[in-house]
PDB file of C-alpha atoms in Angstrom:
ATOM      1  CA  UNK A   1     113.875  99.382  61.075  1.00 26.00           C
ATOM      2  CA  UNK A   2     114.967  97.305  64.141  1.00 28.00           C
ATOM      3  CA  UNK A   3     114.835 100.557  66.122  1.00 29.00           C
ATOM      4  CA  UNK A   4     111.063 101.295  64.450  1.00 31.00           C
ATOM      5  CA  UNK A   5     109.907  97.754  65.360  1.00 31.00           C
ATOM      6  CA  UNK A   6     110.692  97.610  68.973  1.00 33.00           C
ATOM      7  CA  UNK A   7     109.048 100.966  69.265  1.00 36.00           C
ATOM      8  CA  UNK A   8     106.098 100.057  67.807  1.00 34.00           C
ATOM      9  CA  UNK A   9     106.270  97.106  69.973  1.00 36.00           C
ATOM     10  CA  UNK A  10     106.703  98.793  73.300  1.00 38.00           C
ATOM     11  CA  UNK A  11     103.768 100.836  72.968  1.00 38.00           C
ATOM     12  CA  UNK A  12     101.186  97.598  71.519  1.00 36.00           C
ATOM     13  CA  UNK A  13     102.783  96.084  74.783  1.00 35.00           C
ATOM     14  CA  UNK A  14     102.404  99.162  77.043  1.00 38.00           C
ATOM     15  CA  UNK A  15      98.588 100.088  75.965  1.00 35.00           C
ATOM     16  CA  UNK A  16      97.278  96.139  76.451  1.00 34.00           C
ATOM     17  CA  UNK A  17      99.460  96.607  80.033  1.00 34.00           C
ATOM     18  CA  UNK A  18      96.967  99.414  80.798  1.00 31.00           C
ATOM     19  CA  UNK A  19      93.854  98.009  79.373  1.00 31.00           C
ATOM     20  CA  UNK A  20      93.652  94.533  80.609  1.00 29.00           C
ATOM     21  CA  UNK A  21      95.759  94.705  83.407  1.00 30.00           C
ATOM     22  CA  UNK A  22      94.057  91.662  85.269  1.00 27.00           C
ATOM     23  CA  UNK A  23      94.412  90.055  82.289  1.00 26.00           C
ATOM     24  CA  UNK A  24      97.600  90.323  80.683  1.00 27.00           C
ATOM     25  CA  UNK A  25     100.394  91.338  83.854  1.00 27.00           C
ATOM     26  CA  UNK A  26      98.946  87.914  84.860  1.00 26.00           C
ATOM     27  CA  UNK A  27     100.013  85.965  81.638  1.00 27.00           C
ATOM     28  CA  UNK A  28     103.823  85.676  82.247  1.00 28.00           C
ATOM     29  CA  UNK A  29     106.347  83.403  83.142  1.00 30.00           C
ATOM     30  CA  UNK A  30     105.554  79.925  82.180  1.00 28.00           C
ATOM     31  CA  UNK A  31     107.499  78.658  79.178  1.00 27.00           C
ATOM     32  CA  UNK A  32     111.340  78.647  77.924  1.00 28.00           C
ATOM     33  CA  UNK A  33     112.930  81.231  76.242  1.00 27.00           C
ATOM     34  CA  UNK A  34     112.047  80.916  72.769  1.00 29.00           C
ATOM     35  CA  UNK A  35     114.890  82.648  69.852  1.00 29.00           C
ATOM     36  CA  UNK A  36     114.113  86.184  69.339  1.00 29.00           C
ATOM     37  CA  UNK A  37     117.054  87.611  68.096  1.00 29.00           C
ATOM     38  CA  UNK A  38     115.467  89.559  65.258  1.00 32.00           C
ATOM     39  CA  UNK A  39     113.847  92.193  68.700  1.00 35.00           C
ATOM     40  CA  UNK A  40     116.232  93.975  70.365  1.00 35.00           C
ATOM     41  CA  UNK A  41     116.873  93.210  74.185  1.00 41.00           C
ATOM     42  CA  UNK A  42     114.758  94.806  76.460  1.00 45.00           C
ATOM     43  CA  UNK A  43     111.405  94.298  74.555  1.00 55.00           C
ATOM     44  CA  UNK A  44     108.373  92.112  75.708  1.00 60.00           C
ATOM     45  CA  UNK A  45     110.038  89.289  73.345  1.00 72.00           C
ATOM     46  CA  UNK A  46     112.895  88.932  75.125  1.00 67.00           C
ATOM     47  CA  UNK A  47     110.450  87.091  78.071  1.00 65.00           C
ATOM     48  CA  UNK A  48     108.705  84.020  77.208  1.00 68.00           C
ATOM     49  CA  UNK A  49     106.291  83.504  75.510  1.00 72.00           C
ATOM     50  CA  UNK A  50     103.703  83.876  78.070  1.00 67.00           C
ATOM     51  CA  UNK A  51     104.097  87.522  78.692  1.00 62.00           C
ATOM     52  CA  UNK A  52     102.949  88.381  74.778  1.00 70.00           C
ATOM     53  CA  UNK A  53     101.153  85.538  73.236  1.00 72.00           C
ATOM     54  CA  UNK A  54      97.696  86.577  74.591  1.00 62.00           C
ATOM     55  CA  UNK A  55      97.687  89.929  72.733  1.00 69.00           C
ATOM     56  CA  UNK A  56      97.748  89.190  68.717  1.00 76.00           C
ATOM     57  CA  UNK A  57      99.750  92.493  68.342  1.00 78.00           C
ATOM     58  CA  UNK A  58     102.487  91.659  70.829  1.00 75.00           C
ATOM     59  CA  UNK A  59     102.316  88.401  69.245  1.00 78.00           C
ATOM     60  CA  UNK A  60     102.727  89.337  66.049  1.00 81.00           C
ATOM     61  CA  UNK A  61     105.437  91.681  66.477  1.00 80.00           C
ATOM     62  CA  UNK A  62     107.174  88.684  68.034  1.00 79.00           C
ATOM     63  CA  UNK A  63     106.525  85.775  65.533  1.00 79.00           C
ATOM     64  CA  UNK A  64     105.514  87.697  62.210  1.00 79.00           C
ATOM     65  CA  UNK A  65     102.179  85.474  63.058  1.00 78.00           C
ATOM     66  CA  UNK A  66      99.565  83.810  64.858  1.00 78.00           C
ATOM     67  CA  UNK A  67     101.084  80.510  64.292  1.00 82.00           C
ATOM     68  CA  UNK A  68     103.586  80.254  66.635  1.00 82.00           C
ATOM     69  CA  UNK A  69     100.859  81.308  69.891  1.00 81.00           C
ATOM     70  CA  UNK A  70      98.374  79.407  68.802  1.00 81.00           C
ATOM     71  CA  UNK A  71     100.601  76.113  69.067  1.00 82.00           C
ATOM     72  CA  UNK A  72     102.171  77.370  72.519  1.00 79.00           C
ATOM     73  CA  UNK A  73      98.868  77.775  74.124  1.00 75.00           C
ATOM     74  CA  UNK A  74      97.629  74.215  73.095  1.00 77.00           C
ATOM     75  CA  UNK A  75     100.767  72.547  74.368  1.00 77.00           C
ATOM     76  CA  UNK A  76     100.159  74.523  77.420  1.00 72.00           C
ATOM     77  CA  UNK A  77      96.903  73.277  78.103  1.00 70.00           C
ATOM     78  CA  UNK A  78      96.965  71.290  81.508  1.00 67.00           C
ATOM     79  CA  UNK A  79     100.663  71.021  81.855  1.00 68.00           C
ATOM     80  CA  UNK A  80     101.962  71.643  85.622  1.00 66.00           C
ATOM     81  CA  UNK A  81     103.532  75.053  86.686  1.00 64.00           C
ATOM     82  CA  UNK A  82     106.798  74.550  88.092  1.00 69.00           C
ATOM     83  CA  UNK A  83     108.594  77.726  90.529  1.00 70.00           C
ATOM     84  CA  UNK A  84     111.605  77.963  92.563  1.00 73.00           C
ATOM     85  CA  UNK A  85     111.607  80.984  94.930  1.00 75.00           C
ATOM     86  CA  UNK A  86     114.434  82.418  96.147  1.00 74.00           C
ATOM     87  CA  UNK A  87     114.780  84.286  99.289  1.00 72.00           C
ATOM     88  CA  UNK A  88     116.306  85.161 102.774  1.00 72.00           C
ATOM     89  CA  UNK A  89     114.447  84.337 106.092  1.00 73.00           C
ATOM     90  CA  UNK A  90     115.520  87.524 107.599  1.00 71.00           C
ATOM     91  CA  UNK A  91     114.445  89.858 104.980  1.00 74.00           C
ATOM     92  CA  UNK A  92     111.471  92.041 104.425  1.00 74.00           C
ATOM     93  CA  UNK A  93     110.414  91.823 101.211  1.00 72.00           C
ATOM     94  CA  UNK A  94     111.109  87.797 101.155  1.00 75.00           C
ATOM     95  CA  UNK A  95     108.723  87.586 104.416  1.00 76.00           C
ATOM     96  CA  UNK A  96     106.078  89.350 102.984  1.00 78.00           C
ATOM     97  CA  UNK A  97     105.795  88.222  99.730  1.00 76.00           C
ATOM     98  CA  UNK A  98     106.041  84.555 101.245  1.00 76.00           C
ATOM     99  CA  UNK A  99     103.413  85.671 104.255  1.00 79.00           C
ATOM    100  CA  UNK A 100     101.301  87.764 102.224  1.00 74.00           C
ATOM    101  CA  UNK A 101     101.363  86.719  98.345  1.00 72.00           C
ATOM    102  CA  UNK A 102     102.921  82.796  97.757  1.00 73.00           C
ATOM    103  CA  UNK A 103     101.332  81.415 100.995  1.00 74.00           C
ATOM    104  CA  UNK A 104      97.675  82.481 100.786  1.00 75.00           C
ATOM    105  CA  UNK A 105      97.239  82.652  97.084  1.00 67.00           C
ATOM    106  CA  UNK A 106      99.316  79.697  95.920  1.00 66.00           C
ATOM    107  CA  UNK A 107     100.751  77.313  98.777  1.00 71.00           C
ATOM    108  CA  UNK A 108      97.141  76.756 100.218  1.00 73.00           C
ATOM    109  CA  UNK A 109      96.045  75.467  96.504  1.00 64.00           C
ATOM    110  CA  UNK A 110      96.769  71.966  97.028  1.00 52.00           C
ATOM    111  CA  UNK A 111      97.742  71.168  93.509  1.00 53.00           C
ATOM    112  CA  UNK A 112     100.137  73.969  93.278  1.00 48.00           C
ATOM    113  CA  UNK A 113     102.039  73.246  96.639  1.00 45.00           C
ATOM    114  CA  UNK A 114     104.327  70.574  94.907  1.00 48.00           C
ATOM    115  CA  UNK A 115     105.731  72.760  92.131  1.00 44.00           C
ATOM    116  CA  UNK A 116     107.339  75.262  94.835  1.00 52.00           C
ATOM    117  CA  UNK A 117     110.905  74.905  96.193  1.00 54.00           C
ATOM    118  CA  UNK A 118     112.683  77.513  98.198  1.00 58.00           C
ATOM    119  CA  UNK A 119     115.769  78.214  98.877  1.00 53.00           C
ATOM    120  CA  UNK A 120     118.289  80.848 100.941  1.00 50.00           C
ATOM    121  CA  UNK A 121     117.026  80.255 104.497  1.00 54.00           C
ATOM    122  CA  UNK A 122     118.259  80.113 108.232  1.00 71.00           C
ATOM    123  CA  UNK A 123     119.840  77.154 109.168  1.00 82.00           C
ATOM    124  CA  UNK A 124     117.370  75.740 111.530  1.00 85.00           C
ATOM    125  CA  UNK A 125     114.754  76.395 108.609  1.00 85.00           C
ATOM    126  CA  UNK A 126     116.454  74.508 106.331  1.00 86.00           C
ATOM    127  CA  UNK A 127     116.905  71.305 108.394  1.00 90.00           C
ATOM    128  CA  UNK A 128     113.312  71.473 109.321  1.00 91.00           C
ATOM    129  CA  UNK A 129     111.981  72.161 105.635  1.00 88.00           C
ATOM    130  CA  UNK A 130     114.409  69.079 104.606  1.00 89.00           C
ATOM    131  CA  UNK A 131     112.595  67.011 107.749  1.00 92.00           C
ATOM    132  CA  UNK A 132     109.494  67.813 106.401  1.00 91.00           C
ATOM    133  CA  UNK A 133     110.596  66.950 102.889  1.00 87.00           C
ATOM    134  CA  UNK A 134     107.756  63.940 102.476  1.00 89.00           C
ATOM    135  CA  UNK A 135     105.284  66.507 103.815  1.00 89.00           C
ATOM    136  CA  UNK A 136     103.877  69.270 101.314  1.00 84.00           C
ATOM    137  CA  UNK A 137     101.373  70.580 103.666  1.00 87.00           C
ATOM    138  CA  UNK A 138     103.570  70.914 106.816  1.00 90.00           C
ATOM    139  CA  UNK A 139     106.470  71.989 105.046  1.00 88.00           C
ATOM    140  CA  UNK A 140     104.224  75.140 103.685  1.00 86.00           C
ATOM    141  CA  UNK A 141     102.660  75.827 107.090  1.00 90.00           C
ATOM    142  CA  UNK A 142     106.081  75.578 108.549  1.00 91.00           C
ATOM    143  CA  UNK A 143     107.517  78.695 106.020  1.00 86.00           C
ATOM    144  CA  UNK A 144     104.334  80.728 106.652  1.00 88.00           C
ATOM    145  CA  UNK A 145     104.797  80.167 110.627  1.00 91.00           C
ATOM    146  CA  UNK A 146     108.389  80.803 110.247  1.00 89.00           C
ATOM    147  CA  UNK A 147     108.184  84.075 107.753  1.00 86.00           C
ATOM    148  CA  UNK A 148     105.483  85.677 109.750  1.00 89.00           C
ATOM    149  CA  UNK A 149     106.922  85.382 112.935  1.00 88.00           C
ATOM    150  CA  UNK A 150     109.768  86.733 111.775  1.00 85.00           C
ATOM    151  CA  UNK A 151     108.373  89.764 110.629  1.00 83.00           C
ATOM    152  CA  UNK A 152     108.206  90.369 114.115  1.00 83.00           C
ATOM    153  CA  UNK A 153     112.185  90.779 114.109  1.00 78.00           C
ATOM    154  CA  UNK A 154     112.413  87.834 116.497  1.00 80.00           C
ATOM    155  CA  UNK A 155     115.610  85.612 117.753  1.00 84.00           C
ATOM    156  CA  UNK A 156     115.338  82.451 114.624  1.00 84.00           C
ATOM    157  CA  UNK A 157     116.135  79.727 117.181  1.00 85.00           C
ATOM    158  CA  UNK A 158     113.016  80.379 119.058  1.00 89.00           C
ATOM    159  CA  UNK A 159     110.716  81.038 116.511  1.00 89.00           C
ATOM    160  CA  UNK A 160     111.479  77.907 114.899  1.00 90.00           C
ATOM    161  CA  UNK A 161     111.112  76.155 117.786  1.00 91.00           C
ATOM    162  CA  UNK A 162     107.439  78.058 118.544  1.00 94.00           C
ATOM    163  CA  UNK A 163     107.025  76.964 114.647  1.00 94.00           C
ATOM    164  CA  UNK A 164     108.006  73.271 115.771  1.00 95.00           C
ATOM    165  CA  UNK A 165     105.477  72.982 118.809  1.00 95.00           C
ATOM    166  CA  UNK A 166     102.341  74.521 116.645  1.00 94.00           C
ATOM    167  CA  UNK A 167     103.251  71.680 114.199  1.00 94.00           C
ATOM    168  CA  UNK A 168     102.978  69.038 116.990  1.00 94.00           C
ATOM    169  CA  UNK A 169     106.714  67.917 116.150  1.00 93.00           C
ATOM    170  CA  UNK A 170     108.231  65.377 119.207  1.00 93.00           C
ATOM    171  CA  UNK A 171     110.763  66.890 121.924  1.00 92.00           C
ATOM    172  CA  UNK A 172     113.100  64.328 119.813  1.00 92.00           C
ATOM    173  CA  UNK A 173     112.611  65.489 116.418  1.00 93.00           C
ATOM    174  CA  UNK A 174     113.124  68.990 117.363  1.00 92.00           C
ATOM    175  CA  UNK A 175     116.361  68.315 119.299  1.00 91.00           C
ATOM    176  CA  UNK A 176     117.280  66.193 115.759  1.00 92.00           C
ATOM    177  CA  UNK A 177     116.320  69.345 113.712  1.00 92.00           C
ATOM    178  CA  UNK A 178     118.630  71.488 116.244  1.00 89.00           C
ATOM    179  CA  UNK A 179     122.193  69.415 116.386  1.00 90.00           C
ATOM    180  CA  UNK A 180     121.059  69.668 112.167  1.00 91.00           C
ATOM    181  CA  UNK A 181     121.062  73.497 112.366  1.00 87.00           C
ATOM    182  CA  UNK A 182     124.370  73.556 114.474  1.00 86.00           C
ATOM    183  CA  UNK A 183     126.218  71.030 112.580  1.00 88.00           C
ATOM    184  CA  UNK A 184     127.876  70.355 109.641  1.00 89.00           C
ATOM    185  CA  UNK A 185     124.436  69.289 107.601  1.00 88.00           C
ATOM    186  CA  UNK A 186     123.648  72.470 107.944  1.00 85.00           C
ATOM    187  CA  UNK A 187     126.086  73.751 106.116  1.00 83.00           C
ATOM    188  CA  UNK A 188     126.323  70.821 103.279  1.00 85.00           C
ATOM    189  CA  UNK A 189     122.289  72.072 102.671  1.00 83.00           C
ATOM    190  CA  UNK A 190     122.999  75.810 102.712  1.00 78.00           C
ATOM    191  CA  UNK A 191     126.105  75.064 100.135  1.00 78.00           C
ATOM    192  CA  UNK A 192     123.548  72.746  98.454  1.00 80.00           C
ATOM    193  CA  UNK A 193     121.510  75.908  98.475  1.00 73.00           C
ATOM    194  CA  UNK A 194     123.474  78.268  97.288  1.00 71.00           C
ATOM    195  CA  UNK A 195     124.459  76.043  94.214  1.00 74.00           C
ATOM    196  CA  UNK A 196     120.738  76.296  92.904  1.00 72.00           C
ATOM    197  CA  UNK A 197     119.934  79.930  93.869  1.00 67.00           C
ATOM    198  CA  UNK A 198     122.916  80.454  91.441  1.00 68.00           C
ATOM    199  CA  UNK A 199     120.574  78.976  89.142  1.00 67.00           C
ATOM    200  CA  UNK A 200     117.699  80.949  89.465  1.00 62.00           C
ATOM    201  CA  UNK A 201     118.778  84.626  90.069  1.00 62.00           C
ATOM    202  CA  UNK A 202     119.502  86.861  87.519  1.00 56.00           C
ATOM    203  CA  UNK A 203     121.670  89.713  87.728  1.00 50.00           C
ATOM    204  CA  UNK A 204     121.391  92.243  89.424  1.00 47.00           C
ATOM    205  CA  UNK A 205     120.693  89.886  92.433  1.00 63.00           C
ATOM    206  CA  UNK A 206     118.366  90.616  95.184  1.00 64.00           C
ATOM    207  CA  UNK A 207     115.826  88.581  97.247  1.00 68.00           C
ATOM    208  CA  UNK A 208     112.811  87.328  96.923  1.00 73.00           C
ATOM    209  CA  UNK A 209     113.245  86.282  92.922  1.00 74.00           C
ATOM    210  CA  UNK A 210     111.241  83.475  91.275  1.00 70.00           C
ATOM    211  CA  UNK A 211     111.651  81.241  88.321  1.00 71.00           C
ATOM    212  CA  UNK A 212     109.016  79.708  86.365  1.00 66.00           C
ATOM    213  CA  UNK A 213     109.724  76.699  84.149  1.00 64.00           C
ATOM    214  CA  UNK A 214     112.970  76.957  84.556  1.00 66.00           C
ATOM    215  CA  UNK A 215     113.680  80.529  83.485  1.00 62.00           C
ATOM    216  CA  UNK A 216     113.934  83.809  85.664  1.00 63.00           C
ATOM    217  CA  UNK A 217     113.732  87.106  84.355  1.00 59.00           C
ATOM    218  CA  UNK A 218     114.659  90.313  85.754  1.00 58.00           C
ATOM    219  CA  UNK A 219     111.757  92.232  84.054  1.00 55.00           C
ATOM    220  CA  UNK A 220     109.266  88.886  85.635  1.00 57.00           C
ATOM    221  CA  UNK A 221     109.635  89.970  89.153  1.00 58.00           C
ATOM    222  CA  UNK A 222     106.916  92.768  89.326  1.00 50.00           C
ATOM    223  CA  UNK A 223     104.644  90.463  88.977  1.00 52.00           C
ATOM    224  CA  UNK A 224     105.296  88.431  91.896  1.00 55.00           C
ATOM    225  CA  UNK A 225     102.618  90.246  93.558  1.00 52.00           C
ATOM    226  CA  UNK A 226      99.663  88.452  91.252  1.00 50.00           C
ATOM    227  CA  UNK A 227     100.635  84.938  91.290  1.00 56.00           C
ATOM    228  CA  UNK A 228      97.377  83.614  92.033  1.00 58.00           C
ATOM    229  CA  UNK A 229      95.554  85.549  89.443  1.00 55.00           C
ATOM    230  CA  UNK A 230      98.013  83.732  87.155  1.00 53.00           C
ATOM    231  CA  UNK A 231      96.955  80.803  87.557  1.00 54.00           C
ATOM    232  CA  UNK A 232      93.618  80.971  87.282  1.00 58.00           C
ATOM    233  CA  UNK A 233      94.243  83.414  84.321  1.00 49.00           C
ATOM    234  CA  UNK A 234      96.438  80.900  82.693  1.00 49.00           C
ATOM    235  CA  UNK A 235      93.706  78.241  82.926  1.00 51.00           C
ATOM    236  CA  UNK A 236      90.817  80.182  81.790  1.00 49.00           C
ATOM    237  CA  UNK A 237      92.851  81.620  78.628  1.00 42.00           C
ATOM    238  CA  UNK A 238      93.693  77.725  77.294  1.00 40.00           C
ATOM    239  CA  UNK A 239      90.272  76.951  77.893  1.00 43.00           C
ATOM    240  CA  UNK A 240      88.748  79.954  75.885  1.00 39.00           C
ATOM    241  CA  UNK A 241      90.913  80.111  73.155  1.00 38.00           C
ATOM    242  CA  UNK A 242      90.732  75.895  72.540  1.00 37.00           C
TER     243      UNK A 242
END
């Protein structure tokens, strides 16, 4: 029966996957992990809640009823979206999904920038994000300047001192943010750092890897690459539907 269930499950999720891709693959994420223990592992109800209450199939295969979605979705309604991203400075996929997906389509919204905290960077980056730590705007501009240009494959000390300069930052601040990078602060924030990555990546581990609300999924991660269609998806559903 279990085996039946999850079955039956997989393909309501797979076939409202296909048809309302810009719909659904955007509907994830944002919730806790609610008790499923009745669908095996693996299944669209071991995510929360988000990924499967907008279809009534997925949702009933989940709940045994509407009941449960239809109370989610109204205590939902105009809450904040909280992420954490984690990711290394030096890596590939972490500089373009920050250059080309979290920067454009979510750190330039100026309610969202707020929710978004990253961690696993170079040294230099770190003391500068925690200068700018008052400073939502700069802070954001200074990750896209610092990503991007390392794209390029360049030497970190310099690009976050070209980073620095297009921010208008003082000769004095930037020599504060340096003895930061080559000290022992440096090293207390990357520790610090480390501590809450531990927090958000799942197993197996690998870079970049967000966490909405609080929880981080392996299976969540594919969908890094519509996170401002979420949003906006989110919003519109609650809206609709109450």
């Amino acid at each position: 029966m279990l085996i039946s269930k999850s079955a039956t499950l997989q393909s309501a999720f797979n076939s409202h996957l296909f048809n309302a891709a810009n719909l659904f693959l955007i509907h994830l994420l944002f919730i806790k992990l609610v008790n499923t223990a009745t669908i095996a592992n693996g299944t669209p109800c071991s995510l929360p809640p988000d990924f499967w209450c907008d279809h009534p199939d997925v949702a009933l295969a989940c709940t045994g009823s509407s009941v449960y979605c239809d109370g989610y979705k109204t205590n939902r309604r105009g809450r904040p979206l909280q992420m954490h991203l984690a990711f290394e400075s030096a890596c590939p996929d972490s500089q373009q999904f920050v250059v080309h997906r979290l920067y454009p389509k979510v750190l330039t919204r100026r309610e969202a920038a707020q929710s978004v905290h990253c961690h696993h960077g170079n040294r230099l980056l770190t003391c500068a994000m925690l200068h700018y730590q008052n400073d939502d705007q700069k802070k954001n501009q200074l990750l896209y300047c610092f990503m991007q240009k390392m794209m390029m494959r360049g030497d970190p000390n310099v690009i976050i001192d070209q980073c620095l300069n297009q921010l208008g930052l003082p000769a004095h601040q930037k020599d504060s943010i340096s003895n930061c990078g080559r000290g022992p602060q440096a090293t207390d924030l990357q520790k610090a750092d480390e501590t809450e990555t531990s927090k958000i990546l799942s197993t197996p581990r690998f870079v970049p890897f967000i966490s909405i609300n609080g929880v981080g999924h392996i299976h969540m991660q594919a969908h890094q690459m519509i996170l401002n269609e979420k949003v906006k998806a989110w919003d519109s559903t609650v809206k609709v539907n109450h």
